[in-house]
Short mmCIF file of C-alpha atoms in Angstrom, two decimals:
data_model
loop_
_atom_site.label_atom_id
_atom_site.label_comp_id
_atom_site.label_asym_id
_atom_site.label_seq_id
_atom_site.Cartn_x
_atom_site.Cartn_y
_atom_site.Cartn_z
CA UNK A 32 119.63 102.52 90.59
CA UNK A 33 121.19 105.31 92.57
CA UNK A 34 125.05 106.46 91.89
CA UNK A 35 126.24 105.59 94.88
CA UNK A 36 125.63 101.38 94.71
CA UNK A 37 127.10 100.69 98.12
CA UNK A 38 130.32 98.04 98.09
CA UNK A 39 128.80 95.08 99.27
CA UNK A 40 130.69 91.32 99.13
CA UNK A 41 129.84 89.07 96.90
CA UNK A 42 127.71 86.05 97.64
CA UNK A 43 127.05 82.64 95.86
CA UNK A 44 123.49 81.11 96.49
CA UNK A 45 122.54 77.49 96.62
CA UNK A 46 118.98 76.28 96.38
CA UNK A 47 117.84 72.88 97.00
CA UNK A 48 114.44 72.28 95.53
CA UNK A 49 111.40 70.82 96.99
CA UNK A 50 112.44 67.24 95.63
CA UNK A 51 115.87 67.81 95.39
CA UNK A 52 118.50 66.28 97.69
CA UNK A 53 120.72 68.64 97.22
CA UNK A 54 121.72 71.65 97.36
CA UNK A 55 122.49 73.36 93.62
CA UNK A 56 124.10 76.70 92.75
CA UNK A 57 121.49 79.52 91.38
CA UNK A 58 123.72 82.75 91.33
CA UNK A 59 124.98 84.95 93.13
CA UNK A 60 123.94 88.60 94.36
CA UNK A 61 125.88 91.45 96.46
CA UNK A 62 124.80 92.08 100.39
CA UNK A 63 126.42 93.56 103.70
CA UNK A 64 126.34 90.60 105.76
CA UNK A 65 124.90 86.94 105.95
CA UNK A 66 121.47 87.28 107.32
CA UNK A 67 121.11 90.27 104.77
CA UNK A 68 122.98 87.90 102.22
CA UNK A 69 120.11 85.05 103.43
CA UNK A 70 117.12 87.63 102.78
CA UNK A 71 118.21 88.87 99.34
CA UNK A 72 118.68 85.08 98.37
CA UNK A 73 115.29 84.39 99.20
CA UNK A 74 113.88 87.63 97.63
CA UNK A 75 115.52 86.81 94.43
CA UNK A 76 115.85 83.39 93.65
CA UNK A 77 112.61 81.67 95.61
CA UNK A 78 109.84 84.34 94.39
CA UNK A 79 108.53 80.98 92.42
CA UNK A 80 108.58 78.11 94.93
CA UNK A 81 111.60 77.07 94.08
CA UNK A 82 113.33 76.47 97.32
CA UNK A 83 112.77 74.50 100.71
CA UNK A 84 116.00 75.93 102.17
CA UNK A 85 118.63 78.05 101.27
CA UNK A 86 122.56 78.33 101.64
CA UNK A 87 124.74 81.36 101.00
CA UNK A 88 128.26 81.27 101.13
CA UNK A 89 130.79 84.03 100.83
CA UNK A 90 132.44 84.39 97.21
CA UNK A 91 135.89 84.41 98.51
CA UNK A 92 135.32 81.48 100.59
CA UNK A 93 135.01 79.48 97.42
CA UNK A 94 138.56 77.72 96.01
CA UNK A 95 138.02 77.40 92.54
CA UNK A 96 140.38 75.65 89.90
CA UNK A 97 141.82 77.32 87.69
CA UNK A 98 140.59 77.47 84.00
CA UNK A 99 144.33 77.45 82.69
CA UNK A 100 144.57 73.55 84.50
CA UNK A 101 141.55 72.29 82.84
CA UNK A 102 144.02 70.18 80.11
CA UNK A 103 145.65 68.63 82.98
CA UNK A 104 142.76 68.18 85.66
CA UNK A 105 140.23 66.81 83.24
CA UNK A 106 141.49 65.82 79.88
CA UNK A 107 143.19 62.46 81.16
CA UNK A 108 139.62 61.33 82.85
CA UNK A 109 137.90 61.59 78.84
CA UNK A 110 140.08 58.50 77.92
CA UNK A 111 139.30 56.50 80.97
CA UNK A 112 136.25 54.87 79.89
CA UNK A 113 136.61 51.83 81.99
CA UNK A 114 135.67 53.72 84.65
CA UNK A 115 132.49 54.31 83.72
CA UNK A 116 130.76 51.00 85.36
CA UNK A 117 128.68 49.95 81.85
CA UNK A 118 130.71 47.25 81.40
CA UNK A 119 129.00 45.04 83.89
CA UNK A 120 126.06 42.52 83.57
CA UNK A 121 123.44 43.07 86.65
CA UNK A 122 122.21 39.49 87.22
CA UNK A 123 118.13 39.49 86.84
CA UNK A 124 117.35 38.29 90.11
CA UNK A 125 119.27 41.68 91.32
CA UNK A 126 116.14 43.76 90.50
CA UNK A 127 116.10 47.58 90.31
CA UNK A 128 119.17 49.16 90.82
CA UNK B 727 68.86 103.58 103.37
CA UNK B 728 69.03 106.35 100.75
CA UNK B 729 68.69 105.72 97.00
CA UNK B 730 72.46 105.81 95.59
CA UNK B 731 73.24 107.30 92.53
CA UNK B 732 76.44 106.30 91.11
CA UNK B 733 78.44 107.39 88.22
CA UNK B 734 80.19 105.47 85.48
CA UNK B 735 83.90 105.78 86.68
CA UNK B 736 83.19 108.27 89.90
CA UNK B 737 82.69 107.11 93.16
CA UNK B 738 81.12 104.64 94.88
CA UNK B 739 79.01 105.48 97.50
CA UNK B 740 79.86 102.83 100.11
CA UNK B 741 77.01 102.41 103.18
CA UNK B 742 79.88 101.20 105.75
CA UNK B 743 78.56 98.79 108.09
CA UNK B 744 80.98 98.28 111.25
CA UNK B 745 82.06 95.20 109.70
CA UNK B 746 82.97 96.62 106.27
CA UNK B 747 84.52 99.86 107.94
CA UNK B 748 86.75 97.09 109.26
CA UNK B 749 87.52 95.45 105.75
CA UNK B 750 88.36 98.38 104.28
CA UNK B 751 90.37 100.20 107.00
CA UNK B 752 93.00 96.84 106.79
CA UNK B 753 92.36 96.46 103.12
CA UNK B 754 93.03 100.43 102.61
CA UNK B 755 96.56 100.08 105.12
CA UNK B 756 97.63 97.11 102.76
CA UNK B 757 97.52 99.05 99.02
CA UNK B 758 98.40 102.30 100.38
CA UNK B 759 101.62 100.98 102.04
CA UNK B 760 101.88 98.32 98.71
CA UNK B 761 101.88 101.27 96.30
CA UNK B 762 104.18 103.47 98.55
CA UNK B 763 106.50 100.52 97.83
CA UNK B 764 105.92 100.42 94.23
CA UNK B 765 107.47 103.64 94.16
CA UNK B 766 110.97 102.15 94.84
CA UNK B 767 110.66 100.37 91.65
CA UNK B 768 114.29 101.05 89.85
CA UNK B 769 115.36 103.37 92.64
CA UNK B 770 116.53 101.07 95.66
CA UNK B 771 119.61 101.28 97.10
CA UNK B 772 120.84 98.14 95.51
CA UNK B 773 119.31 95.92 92.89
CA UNK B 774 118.70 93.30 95.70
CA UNK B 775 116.59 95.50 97.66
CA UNK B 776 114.69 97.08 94.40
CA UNK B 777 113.51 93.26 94.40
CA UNK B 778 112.87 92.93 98.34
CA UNK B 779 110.71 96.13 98.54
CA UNK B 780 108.51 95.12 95.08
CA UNK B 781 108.15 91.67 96.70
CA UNK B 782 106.62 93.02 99.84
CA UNK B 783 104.68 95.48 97.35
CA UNK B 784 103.45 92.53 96.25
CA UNK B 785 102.30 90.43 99.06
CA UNK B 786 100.55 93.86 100.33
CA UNK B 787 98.29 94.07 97.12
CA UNK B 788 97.52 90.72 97.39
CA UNK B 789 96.60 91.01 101.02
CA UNK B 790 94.17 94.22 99.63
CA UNK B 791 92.49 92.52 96.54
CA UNK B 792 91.52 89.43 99.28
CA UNK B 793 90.12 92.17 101.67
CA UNK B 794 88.64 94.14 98.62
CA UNK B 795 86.54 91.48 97.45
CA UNK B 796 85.58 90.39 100.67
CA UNK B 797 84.13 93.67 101.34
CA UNK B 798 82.46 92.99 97.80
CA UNK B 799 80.99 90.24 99.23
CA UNK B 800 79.24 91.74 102.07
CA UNK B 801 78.34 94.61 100.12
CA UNK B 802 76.72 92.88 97.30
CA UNK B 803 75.00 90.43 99.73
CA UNK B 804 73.28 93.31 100.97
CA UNK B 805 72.33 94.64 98.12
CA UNK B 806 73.33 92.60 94.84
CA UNK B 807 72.14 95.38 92.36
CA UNK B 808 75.52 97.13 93.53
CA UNK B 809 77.48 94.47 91.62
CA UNK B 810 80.67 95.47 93.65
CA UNK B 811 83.95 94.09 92.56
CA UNK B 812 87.37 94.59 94.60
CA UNK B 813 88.34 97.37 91.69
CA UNK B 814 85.28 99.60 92.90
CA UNK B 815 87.08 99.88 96.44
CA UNK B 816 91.05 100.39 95.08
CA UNK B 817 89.75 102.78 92.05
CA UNK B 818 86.45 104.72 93.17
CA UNK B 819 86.56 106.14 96.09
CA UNK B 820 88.56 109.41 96.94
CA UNK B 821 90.76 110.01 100.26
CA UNK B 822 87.80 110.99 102.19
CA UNK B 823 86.63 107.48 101.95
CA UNK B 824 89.95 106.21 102.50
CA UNK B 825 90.09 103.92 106.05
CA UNK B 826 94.18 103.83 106.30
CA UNK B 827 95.86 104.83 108.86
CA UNK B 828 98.13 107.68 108.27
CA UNK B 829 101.47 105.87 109.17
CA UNK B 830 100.99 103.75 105.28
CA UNK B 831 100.47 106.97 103.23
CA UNK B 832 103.85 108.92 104.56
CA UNK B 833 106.03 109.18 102.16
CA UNK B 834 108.76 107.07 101.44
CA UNK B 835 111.86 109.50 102.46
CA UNK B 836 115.01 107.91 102.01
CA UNK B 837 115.38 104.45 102.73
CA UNK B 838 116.10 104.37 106.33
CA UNK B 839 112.45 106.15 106.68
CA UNK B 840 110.87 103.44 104.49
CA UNK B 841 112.25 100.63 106.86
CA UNK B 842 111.33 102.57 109.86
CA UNK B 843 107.85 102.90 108.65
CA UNK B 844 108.10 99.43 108.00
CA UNK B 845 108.83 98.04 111.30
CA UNK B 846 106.00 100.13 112.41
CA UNK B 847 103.36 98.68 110.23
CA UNK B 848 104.79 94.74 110.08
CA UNK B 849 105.49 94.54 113.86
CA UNK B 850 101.17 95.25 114.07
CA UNK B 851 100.52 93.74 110.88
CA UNK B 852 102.18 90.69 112.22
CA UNK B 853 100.50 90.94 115.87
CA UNK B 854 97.32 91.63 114.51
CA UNK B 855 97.04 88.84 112.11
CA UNK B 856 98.38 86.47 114.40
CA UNK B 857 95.76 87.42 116.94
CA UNK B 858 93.24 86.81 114.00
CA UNK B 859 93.67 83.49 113.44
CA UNK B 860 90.93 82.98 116.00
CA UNK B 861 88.56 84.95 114.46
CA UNK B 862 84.70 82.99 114.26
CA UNK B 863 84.52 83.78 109.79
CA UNK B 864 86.62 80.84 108.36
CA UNK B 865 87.64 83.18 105.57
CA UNK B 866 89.27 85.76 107.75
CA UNK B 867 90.94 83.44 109.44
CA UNK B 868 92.76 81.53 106.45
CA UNK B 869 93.25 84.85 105.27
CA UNK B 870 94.95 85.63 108.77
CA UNK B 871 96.93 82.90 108.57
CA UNK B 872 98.31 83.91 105.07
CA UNK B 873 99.16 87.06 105.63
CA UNK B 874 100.86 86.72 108.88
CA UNK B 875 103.30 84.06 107.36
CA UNK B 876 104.12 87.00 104.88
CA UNK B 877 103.91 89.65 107.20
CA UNK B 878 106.19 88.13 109.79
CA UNK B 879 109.10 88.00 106.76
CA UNK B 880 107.91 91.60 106.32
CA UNK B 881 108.69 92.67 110.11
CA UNK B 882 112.39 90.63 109.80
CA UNK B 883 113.63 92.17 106.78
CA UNK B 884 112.32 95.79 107.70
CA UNK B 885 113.92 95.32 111.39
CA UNK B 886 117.14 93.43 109.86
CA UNK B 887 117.85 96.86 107.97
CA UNK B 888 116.77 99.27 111.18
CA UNK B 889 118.99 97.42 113.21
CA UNK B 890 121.60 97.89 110.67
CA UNK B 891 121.30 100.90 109.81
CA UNK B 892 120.89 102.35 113.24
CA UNK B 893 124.20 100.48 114.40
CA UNK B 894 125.55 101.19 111.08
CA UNK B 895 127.56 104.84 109.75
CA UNK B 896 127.32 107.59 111.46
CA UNK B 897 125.53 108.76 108.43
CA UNK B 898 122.48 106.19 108.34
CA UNK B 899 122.46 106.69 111.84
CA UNK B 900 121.26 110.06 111.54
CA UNK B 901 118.74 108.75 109.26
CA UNK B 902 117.78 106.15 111.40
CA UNK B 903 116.90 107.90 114.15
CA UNK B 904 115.52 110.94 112.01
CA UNK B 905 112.87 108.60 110.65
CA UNK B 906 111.89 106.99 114.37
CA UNK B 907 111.57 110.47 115.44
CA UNK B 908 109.13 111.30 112.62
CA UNK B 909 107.33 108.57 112.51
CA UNK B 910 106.60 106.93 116.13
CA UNK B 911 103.75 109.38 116.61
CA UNK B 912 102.07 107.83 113.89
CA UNK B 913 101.85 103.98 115.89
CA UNK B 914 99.57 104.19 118.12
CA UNK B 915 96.47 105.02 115.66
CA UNK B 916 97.17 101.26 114.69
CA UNK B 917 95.28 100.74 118.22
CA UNK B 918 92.16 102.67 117.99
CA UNK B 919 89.28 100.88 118.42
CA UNK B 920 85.59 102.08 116.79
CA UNK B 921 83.27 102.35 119.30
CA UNK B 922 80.86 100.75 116.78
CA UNK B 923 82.90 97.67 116.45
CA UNK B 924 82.78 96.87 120.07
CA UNK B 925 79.73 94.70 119.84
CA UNK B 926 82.06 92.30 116.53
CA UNK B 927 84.75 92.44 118.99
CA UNK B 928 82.97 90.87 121.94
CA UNK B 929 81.48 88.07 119.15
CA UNK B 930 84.98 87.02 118.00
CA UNK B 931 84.12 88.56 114.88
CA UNK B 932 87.27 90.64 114.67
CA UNK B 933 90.20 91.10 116.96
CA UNK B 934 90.64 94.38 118.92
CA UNK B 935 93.84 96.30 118.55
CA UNK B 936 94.22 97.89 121.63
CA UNK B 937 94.77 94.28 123.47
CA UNK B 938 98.24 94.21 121.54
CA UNK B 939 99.38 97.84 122.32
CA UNK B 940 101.67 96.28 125.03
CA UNK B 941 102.96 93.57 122.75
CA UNK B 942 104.21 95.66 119.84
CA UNK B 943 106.16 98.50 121.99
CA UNK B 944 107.94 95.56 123.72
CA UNK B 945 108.81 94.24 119.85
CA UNK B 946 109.47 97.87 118.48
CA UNK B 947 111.85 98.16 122.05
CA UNK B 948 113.58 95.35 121.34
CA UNK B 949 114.00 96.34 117.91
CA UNK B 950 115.18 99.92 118.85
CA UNK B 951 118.04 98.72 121.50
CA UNK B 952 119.58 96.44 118.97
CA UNK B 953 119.82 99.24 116.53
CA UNK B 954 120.92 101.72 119.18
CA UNK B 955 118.38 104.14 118.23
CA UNK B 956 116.83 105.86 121.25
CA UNK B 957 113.38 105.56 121.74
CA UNK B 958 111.01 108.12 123.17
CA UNK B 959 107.13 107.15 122.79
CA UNK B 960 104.92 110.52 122.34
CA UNK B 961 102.72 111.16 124.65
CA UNK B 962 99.76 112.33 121.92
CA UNK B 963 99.53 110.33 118.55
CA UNK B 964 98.58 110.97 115.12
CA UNK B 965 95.01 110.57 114.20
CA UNK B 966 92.13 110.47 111.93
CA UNK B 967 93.00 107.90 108.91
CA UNK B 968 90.82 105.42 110.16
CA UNK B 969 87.76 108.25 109.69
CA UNK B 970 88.88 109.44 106.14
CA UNK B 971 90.80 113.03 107.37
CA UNK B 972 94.04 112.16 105.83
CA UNK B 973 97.34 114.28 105.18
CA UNK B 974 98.10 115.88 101.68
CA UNK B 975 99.94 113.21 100.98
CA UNK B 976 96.98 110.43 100.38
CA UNK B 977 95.44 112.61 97.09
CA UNK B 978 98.65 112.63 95.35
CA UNK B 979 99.15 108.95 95.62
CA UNK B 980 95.67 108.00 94.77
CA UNK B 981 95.82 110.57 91.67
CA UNK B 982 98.26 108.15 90.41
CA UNK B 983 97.01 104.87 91.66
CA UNK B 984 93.46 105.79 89.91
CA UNK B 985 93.65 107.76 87.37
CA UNK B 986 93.49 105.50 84.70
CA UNK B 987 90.42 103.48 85.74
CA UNK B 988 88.89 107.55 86.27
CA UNK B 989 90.21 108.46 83.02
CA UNK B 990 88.74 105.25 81.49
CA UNK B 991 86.40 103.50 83.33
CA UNK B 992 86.27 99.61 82.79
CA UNK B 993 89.39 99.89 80.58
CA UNK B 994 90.93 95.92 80.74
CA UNK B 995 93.72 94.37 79.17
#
């Protein structure tokens, strides 16, 4: 790689897959702009067939939480198991569900 | 036709019908420029682009081995004894026998002359095979409709980074236009026709370039304005690929494309 890597912005890609519905992060790679940002995406994460279409979305533009909260945002849902809806009969004459 | 005696590992000694000459001069324009962007492999400007340019390596050499062993084909239909594979036309034949145009076999420069060069080739690659999708051989004209699905990503990306870098720094700019000015009188051999392929021509056999001369400068125009690059067509052009007189450049690539095949002929893996 030369010295001088130029300073591009950051970019995270989503895929969605042939029988996917929908779109699912795959990584993230460093370009000028969008349509360059669109291209290297497609160079790099769809050499195997893996895509039918493509977002990119700027790094920054992504509000993440923040590790430090995870006690407070996500321990109190582990407890909650009646939430989870296995606690229900599904009549036979319902069929597939 | 003259007895041909042929060496273990030296060259072939091809007897070019119009058709073949027309095989190999599109077959030859699709390794040369494929290996030319081999040799960006670990030196791109970013690691993004070090995959972009092997990718389009890629789809060139694939676009070659078709064309290779199509020619192998017609070759060995004539005269089966040859036992011609696509490997005979990549590894054994020197520049002389070489059909590329010259444009392919410039060197890469820096990277604003490798996307200039490019545009040149994709913007007719993409024309041509377009245009061939209505060609009377079936096989041609699946092939056509291959190649100009990955050409026509080929001619985006390469005018996506002219544009940019022509409208960019004052610095890739300079480049820019540098490479424009170096290269444009190497277009127009794209649109030579062979007298001799007239007559395939007129049968639908094969598409002529000339008919798209008009087409591409508007495309390579457009191209050129959004990038801000001027753009001053020469009135003389570059010749002679397409009859095997080549620059120095073509030997020292093909020393390196061939020489293990010449160093050890029918070496596999």
């Amino acid at each position: 790689m030369a010295e001088a890597t130029p300073d591009y912005p950051l970019w995270e890609v989503f895929l969605r897959s042939r029988n996917g519905l929908a779109h699912k992060h795959a990584g993230s790679l460093h370009a000028p702009d969008a349509t360059l940002a669109l291209a290297a995406a497609r160079d790099l994460f769809t050499r195997r067939g893996e895509a039918i279409s493509i977002w990119v979305v700027p790094s920054h533009a992504i509000i993440a939480s923040d590790p430090d909260d995870q006690a407070m945002l996500f321990e109190p849902a582990e407890s909650k198991i009646y939430r989870h809806p296995s606690f229900y009969t599904v009549p036979d004459d319902v069929g597939h569900m | 036709m003259s007895a041909i005696c042929e060496v273990p590992g030296g060259n072939i000694a091809v007897a070019e019908t119009p058709m073949l000459r027309w095989v190999l001069a599109y077959a030859d324009d699709a390794l040369i420029l494929g290996h030319r962007l081999s040799e960006w492999c670990s030196r791109a400007p970013s690691m993004e682009e070090d995959m972009a340019l092997a990718n389009l390596g890629l789809d060139l050499l694939g676009q070659a081995r078709f064309l290779y062993s199509h020619a192998a084909t017609l070759e060995n239909a004539a005269q089966p004894a040859l036992e011609r594979s696509e490997d005979d036309y990549a590894y054994r034949r020197d520049a002389p026998q070489f059909r590329n145009a010259l444009l392919v076999e410039q060197p890469n420069g820096d990277f604003a002359a490798t996307m200039v060069r490019h545009m040149l080739y994709a913007s007719f690659a993409d024309l041509y095979w377009r245009a061939s999708l209505a060609v009377s051989d079936p096989a041609i004209a699946a092939f056509a409709a291959r190649s100009e699905k990955e050409i026509a990503y080929h001619e985006r990306h390469a005018a996506d980074w002219v544009i940019r870098l022509g409208d960019g720094t004052a610095e890739s700019r300079r480049r820019a236009q540098s490479a424009l000015d170096g290269l444009l009188a190497f277009a127009d051999e794209l649109f030579e026709t062979e007298a001799d392929q007239l007559p395939l021509m007129a049968a639908g056999a094969i598409i002529d370039p000339a008919r798209l001369r008009d087409a591409y400068r508007h495309r390579i125009e457009q191209i050129c304005a959004r990038a801000t690059l001027s753009l001053a067509w020469p009135r003389w052009h570059q010749s002679g690929g397409r009859q095997g007189r080549h620059g120095e450049h073509l030997g020292h690539l093909l020393a390196e494309l061939q020489f293990l095949p010449r160093a050890y002929p029918g070496a596999s893996w």
